[in-house]
PDB file of C-alpha atoms in Angstrom:
ATOM      1  CA  MET V   1    -104.607 -34.455  67.135  1.00 45.00           C
ATOM      2  CA  GLY V   2    -104.728 -31.093  65.298  1.00 50.00           C
ATOM      3  CA  CYS V   3    -107.391 -29.353  67.160  1.00 68.00           C
ATOM      4  CA  ASP V   4    -106.245 -28.208  70.722  1.00 76.00           C
ATOM      5  CA  LEU V   5    -108.812 -26.427  73.050  1.00 81.00           C
ATOM      6  CA  ASP V   6    -107.428 -24.490  75.864  1.00 85.00           C
ATOM      7  CA  MET V   7    -109.376 -26.216  78.564  1.00 84.00           C
ATOM      8  CA  SER V   8    -108.228 -23.522  81.118  1.00 86.00           C
ATOM      9  CA  ASN V   9    -110.261 -21.019  79.271  1.00 91.00           C
ATOM     10  CA  PRO V  10    -113.644 -20.430  80.725  1.00 93.00           C
ATOM     11  CA  SER V  11    -115.285 -19.482  77.597  1.00 95.00           C
ATOM     12  CA  VAL V  12    -114.036 -22.732  75.936  1.00 92.00           C
ATOM     13  CA  ARG V  13    -115.520 -24.841  78.902  1.00 92.00           C
ATOM     14  CA  LYS V  14    -118.774 -22.732  78.615  1.00 95.00           C
ATOM     15  CA  GLU V  15    -119.126 -23.482  74.795  1.00 94.00           C
ATOM     16  CA  LEU V  16    -118.635 -27.169  75.573  1.00 93.00           C
ATOM     17  CA  ASP V  17    -121.170 -27.260  78.249  1.00 95.00           C
ATOM     18  CA  ASP V  18    -123.623 -25.377  75.948  1.00 96.00           C
ATOM     19  CA  TRP V  19    -122.926 -27.648  73.167  1.00 94.00           C
ATOM     20  CA  GLY V  20    -123.277 -30.798  75.490  1.00 94.00           C
ATOM     21  CA  ARG V  21    -126.382 -29.664  76.830  1.00 96.00           C
ATOM     22  CA  TRP V  22    -127.937 -28.824  73.338  1.00 96.00           C
ATOM     23  CA  TYR V  23    -126.882 -32.215  71.830  1.00 95.00           C
ATOM     24  CA  LEU V  24    -127.777 -34.715  74.757  1.00 95.00           C
ATOM     25  CA  ASN V  25    -131.285 -32.727  74.880  1.00 95.00           C
ATOM     26  CA  LEU V  26    -131.856 -32.996  71.111  1.00 95.00           C
ATOM     27  CA  ILE V  27    -130.628 -36.455  70.496  1.00 93.00           C
ATOM     28  CA  LYS V  28    -131.437 -38.060  74.216  1.00 93.00           C
ATOM     29  CA  PRO V  29    -128.860 -40.870  73.873  1.00 91.00           C
ATOM     30  CA  GLN V  30    -128.332 -43.529  76.556  1.00 91.00           C
ATOM     31  CA  GLY V  31    -124.650 -42.985  76.449  1.00 91.00           C
ATOM     32  CA  VAL V  32    -121.779 -41.323  74.675  1.00 92.00           C
ATOM     33  CA  ARG V  33    -118.335 -42.294  73.313  1.00 89.00           C
ATOM     34  CA  LEU V  34    -115.408 -39.797  74.236  1.00 91.00           C
ATOM     35  CA  ASP V  35    -112.786 -39.949  71.578  1.00 86.00           C
ATOM     36  CA  ALA V  36    -108.973 -39.569  72.569  1.00 84.00           C
ATOM     37  CA  VAL V  37    -109.646 -38.683  76.317  1.00 91.00           C
ATOM     38  CA  LYS V  38    -105.945 -38.973  76.959  1.00 89.00           C
ATOM     39  CA  HIS V  39    -105.488 -35.942  74.779  1.00 88.00           C
ATOM     40  CA  ILE V  40    -107.883 -33.769  77.087  1.00 87.00           C
ATOM     41  CA  GLU V  41    -107.507 -32.329  80.384  1.00 88.00           C
ATOM     42  CA  PHE V  42    -107.799 -35.428  82.666  1.00 87.00           C
ATOM     43  CA  THR V  43    -109.883 -33.412  85.167  1.00 88.00           C
ATOM     44  CA  PHE V  44    -112.345 -32.166  82.484  1.00 91.00           C
ATOM     45  CA  PHE V  45    -114.672 -35.107  82.043  1.00 92.00           C
ATOM     46  CA  GLU V  46    -115.599 -35.635  85.701  1.00 95.00           C
ATOM     47  CA  ASP V  47    -116.991 -32.084  85.971  1.00 94.00           C
ATOM     48  CA  TRP V  48    -118.535 -32.146  82.486  1.00 95.00           C
ATOM     49  CA  LEU V  49    -120.319 -35.426  82.832  1.00 96.00           C
ATOM     50  CA  ASN V  50    -121.740 -34.589  86.138  1.00 96.00           C
ATOM     51  CA  GLN V  51    -123.043 -31.209  84.834  1.00 95.00           C
ATOM     52  CA  MET V  52    -124.410 -32.862  81.818  1.00 96.00           C
ATOM     53  CA  ARG V  53    -126.170 -35.730  83.725  1.00 96.00           C
ATOM     54  CA  THR V  54    -127.933 -32.964  86.037  1.00 96.00           C
ATOM     55  CA  ASP V  55    -128.680 -30.356  83.451  1.00 94.00           C
ATOM     56  CA  THR V  56    -130.232 -33.238  81.134  1.00 94.00           C
ATOM     57  CA  ASN V  57    -132.016 -34.962  84.076  1.00 94.00           C
ATOM     58  CA  ASN V  58    -130.346 -38.077  82.968  1.00 94.00           C
ATOM     59  CA  PRO V  59    -128.294 -39.359  86.124  1.00 95.00           C
ATOM     60  CA  ASP V  60    -127.484 -42.784  84.361  1.00 93.00           C
ATOM     61  CA  LEU V  61    -126.088 -41.472  81.210  1.00 95.00           C
ATOM     62  CA  PHE V  62    -123.457 -44.036  80.374  1.00 94.00           C
ATOM     63  CA  ALA V  63    -120.146 -42.727  78.966  1.00 94.00           C
ATOM     64  CA  VAL V  64    -117.186 -44.580  77.496  1.00 93.00           C
ATOM     65  CA  GLY V  65    -113.820 -43.055  76.796  1.00 93.00           C
ATOM     66  CA  GLU V  66    -111.158 -44.372  74.344  1.00 91.00           C
ATOM     67  CA  TYR V  67    -107.664 -44.013  75.926  1.00 92.00           C
ATOM     68  CA  TRP V  68    -104.960 -45.905  73.858  1.00 87.00           C
ATOM     69  CA  ASN V  69    -102.592 -47.334  76.128  1.00 91.00           C
ATOM     70  CA  ALA V  70    -101.818 -51.026  76.788  1.00 91.00           C
ATOM     71  CA  ASP V  71    -100.544 -50.070  80.456  1.00 96.00           C
ATOM     72  CA  CYS V  72    -103.372 -50.912  82.586  1.00 96.00           C
ATOM     73  CA  GLY V  73    -101.908 -48.610  85.456  1.00 97.00           C
ATOM     74  CA  LYS V  74    -102.337 -45.691  83.520  1.00 97.00           C
ATOM     75  CA  LEU V  75    -105.898 -46.520  82.393  1.00 97.00           C
ATOM     76  CA  LEU V  76    -106.855 -47.035  86.110  1.00 98.00           C
ATOM     77  CA  HIS V  77    -105.091 -43.893  87.076  1.00 97.00           C
ATOM     78  CA  TYR V  78    -107.239 -41.980  84.544  1.00 96.00           C
ATOM     79  CA  LEU V  79    -110.348 -43.452  86.081  1.00 97.00           C
ATOM     80  CA  ASP V  80    -109.233 -42.503  89.518  1.00 97.00           C
ATOM     81  CA  VAL V  81    -108.600 -39.031  88.488  1.00 95.00           C
ATOM     82  CA  ASN V  82    -112.054 -38.841  87.326  1.00 95.00           C
ATOM     83  CA  ASN V  83    -113.662 -40.764  90.182  1.00 96.00           C
ATOM     84  CA  ASN V  84    -114.924 -43.519  88.174  1.00 96.00           C
ATOM     85  CA  CYS V  85    -117.328 -41.274  86.520  1.00 96.00           C
ATOM     86  CA  LEU V  86    -116.982 -43.144  83.123  1.00 95.00           C
ATOM     87  CA  SER V  87    -115.899 -46.442  81.601  1.00 94.00           C
ATOM     88  CA  LEU V  88    -112.865 -46.910  79.437  1.00 93.00           C
ATOM     89  CA  PHE V  89    -112.343 -49.308  76.429  1.00 90.00           C
ATOM     90  CA  ASP V  90    -110.257 -51.977  77.879  1.00 90.00           C
ATOM     91  CA  VAL V  91    -107.211 -51.320  75.665  1.00 88.00           C
ATOM     92  CA  ALA V  92    -105.133 -53.577  77.835  1.00 92.00           C
ATOM     93  CA  LEU V  93    -107.414 -56.439  77.274  1.00 89.00           C
ATOM     94  CA  HIS V  94    -107.162 -55.779  73.484  1.00 82.00           C
ATOM     95  CA  PHE V  95    -103.319 -56.058  73.647  1.00 83.00           C
ATOM     96  CA  GLN V  96    -103.753 -59.459  75.361  1.00 86.00           C
ATOM     97  CA  PHE V  97    -105.969 -60.610  72.847  1.00 82.00           C
ATOM     98  CA  PHE V  98    -103.584 -59.471  70.174  1.00 78.00           C
ATOM     99  CA  ASN V  99    -100.719 -61.419  72.129  1.00 82.00           C
ATOM    100  CA  ALA V 100    -102.710 -64.375  72.255  1.00 81.00           C
ATOM    101  CA  GLY V 101    -103.747 -64.421  68.770  1.00 76.00           C
ATOM    102  CA  ASN V 102     -99.983 -63.910  67.776  1.00 75.00           C
ATOM    103  CA  ALA V 103     -98.426 -66.559  70.060  1.00 76.00           C
ATOM    104  CA  SER V 104     -98.584 -69.390  67.630  1.00 76.00           C
ATOM    105  CA  GLY V 105    -100.530 -71.356  70.521  1.00 76.00           C
ATOM    106  CA  PHE V 106     -98.197 -70.699  72.904  1.00 80.00           C
ATOM    107  CA  PHE V 107    -100.296 -67.950  74.982  1.00 74.00           C
ATOM    108  CA  ASP V 108    -101.281 -68.724  78.439  1.00 82.00           C
ATOM    109  CA  MET V 109    -104.988 -68.305  78.500  1.00 78.00           C
ATOM    110  CA  GLY V 110    -105.213 -68.485  82.157  1.00 81.00           C
ATOM    111  CA  SER V 111    -103.233 -65.004  82.247  1.00 81.00           C
ATOM    112  CA  LEU V 112    -105.539 -63.551  79.634  1.00 80.00           C
ATOM    113  CA  LEU V 113    -107.384 -61.073  81.967  1.00 84.00           C
ATOM    114  CA  ASN V 114    -104.182 -60.345  84.053  1.00 91.00           C
ATOM    115  CA  ASN V 115    -103.566 -56.483  84.237  1.00 94.00           C
ATOM    116  CA  THR V 116    -106.806 -55.434  82.483  1.00 94.00           C
ATOM    117  CA  ILE V 117    -109.521 -53.238  83.493  1.00 94.00           C
ATOM    118  CA  ILE V 118    -111.954 -56.017  83.456  1.00 91.00           C
ATOM    119  CA  SER V 119    -109.973 -57.932  86.097  1.00 91.00           C
ATOM    120  CA  GLU V 120    -109.458 -54.606  88.321  1.00 93.00           C
ATOM    121  CA  ARG V 121    -112.454 -52.529  87.759  1.00 93.00           C
ATOM    122  CA  PRO V 122    -114.887 -54.635  85.976  1.00 90.00           C
ATOM    123  CA  MET V 123    -117.782 -51.873  86.327  1.00 91.00           C
ATOM    124  CA  ASN V 124    -115.757 -49.567  84.185  1.00 93.00           C
ATOM    125  CA  ALA V 125    -114.538 -51.831  81.500  1.00 91.00           C
ATOM    126  CA  VAL V 126    -115.919 -51.799  78.029  1.00 87.00           C
ATOM    127  CA  THR V 127    -114.317 -54.960  76.234  1.00 81.00           C
ATOM    128  CA  PHE V 128    -113.553 -55.026  72.529  1.00 72.00           C
ATOM    129  CA  VAL V 129    -111.166 -57.203  70.304  1.00 64.00           C
ATOM    130  CA  ASP V 130    -110.744 -54.965  67.371  1.00 58.00           C
ATOM    131  CA  ASN V 131    -112.041 -51.534  66.454  1.00 57.00           C
ATOM    132  CA  HIS V 132    -111.772 -48.969  63.499  1.00 52.00           C
ATOM    133  CA  ASP V 133    -108.176 -48.063  64.828  1.00 59.00           C
ATOM    134  CA  THR V 134    -106.901 -51.728  64.656  1.00 56.00           C
ATOM    135  CA  GLN V 135    -107.915 -52.631  61.311  1.00 54.00           C
ATOM    136  CA  PRO V 136    -105.272 -53.173  58.684  1.00 53.00           C
ATOM    137  CA  GLY V 137    -104.168 -49.855  57.057  1.00 57.00           C
ATOM    138  CA  GLN V 138    -104.986 -47.784  60.293  1.00 53.00           C
ATOM    139  CA  GLY V 139    -102.371 -46.071  62.445  1.00 55.00           C
ATOM    140  CA  THR V 140    -102.788 -48.141  65.455  1.00 55.00           C
ATOM    141  CA  PHE V 141    -102.379 -51.605  63.662  1.00 49.00           C
ATOM    142  CA  PHE V 142    -102.625 -54.266  66.284  1.00 52.00           C
ATOM    143  CA  PHE V 143    -105.571 -56.434  64.504  1.00 51.00           C
ATOM    144  CA  CYS V 144    -106.486 -59.617  66.340  1.00 49.00           C
ATOM    145  CA  GLY V 145    -108.831 -61.037  63.732  1.00 49.00           C
ATOM    146  CA  GLY V 146    -109.735 -64.627  63.381  1.00 49.00           C
ATOM    147  CA  MET V 147    -110.329 -66.878  66.214  1.00 46.00           C
ATOM    148  CA  VAL V 148    -109.520 -64.435  68.636  1.00 48.00           C
ATOM    149  CA  GLN V 149    -112.410 -62.360  67.676  1.00 46.00           C
ATOM    150  CA  ALA V 150    -114.869 -65.312  68.087  1.00 41.00           C
ATOM    151  CA  ALA V 151    -113.484 -65.833  71.748  1.00 48.00           C
ATOM    152  CA  GLY V 152    -113.518 -62.248  72.475  1.00 48.00           C
ATOM    153  CA  VAL V 153    -116.856 -61.833  74.675  1.00 49.00           C
ATOM    154  CA  CYS V 154    -115.732 -61.531  78.294  1.00 49.00           C
ATOM    155  CA  ARG V 155    -117.698 -62.495  81.327  1.00 48.00           C
ATOM    156  CA  ASP V 156    -116.968 -61.081  84.708  1.00 47.00           C
ATOM    157  CA  PRO V 157    -117.307 -64.236  87.019  1.00 48.00           C
ATOM    158  CA  ALA V 158    -116.856 -62.160  90.233  1.00 49.00           C
ATOM    159  CA  ALA V 159    -119.634 -59.755  89.191  1.00 49.00           C
ATOM    160  CA  GLU V 160    -121.715 -62.554  87.819  1.00 50.00           C
ATOM    161  CA  ARG V 161    -122.471 -60.328  84.770  1.00 48.00           C
ATOM    162  CA  TRP V 162    -121.559 -59.851  81.340  1.00 46.00           C
ATOM    163  CA  THR V 163    -119.570 -56.782  80.647  1.00 49.00           C
ATOM    164  CA  ALA V 164    -120.450 -53.860  78.128  1.00 49.00           C
ATOM    165  CA  LEU V 165    -119.109 -55.322  74.915  1.00 50.00           C
ATOM    166  CA  CYS V 166    -118.185 -53.449  71.957  1.00 49.00           C
ATOM    167  CA  LEU V 167    -118.334 -55.222  68.390  1.00 48.00           C
ATOM    168  CA  LEU V 168    -116.681 -53.910  65.118  1.00 47.00           C
ATOM    169  CA  TRP V 169    -119.004 -53.998  62.586  1.00 47.00           C
ATOM    170  CA  GLY V 170    -116.299 -54.591  59.937  1.00 51.00           C
ATOM    171  CA  SER V 171    -115.352 -57.854  61.815  1.00 48.00           C
ATOM    172  CA  VAL V 172    -118.927 -59.286  61.606  1.00 48.00           C
ATOM    173  CA  ARG V 173    -119.268 -61.832  58.826  1.00 46.00           C
ATOM    174  CA  HIS V 174    -122.565 -62.656  57.548  1.00 41.00           C
ATOM    175  CA  PRO V 175    -123.291 -65.752  55.590  1.00 45.00           C
ATOM    176  CA  ALA V 176    -123.742 -65.377  51.685  1.00 43.00           C
TER     177      ALA V 176
END
């Protein structure tokens, strides 16, 4: 991604710890979004998030990572490696929405949640239909749009709760 960090270098890790503490203490967010986590040493975020939660006295700090891969097995492996210390955007579900929206009415809606984080590990799923990466003109062009966006709110019946949902501001239409 053009900006590689040597995660094996203790001074790099210390700088990230110092920056994280400074940022979280200054802003006091309820959660953080971690971009392109598959490009960073897989074991980094478990230690880092645990340290940040301890150092900022915020054990409930929510974290969601962006890992662009349609293979739910790879997403679950990432969660396993990190002992489920964060959630992931359910990219596998996004691709199910994309497939449904492009199937000309021939998509089995009963299979919509198959092989998705929401079906396998609902407490670690942040659902979305489209985002800044999927809009026309972007590098990851798998834009669902239309009726699929309207139907994109997911409910986990097993947990009897609504999942964390991420809406793309660019897809929200306001009446004129």
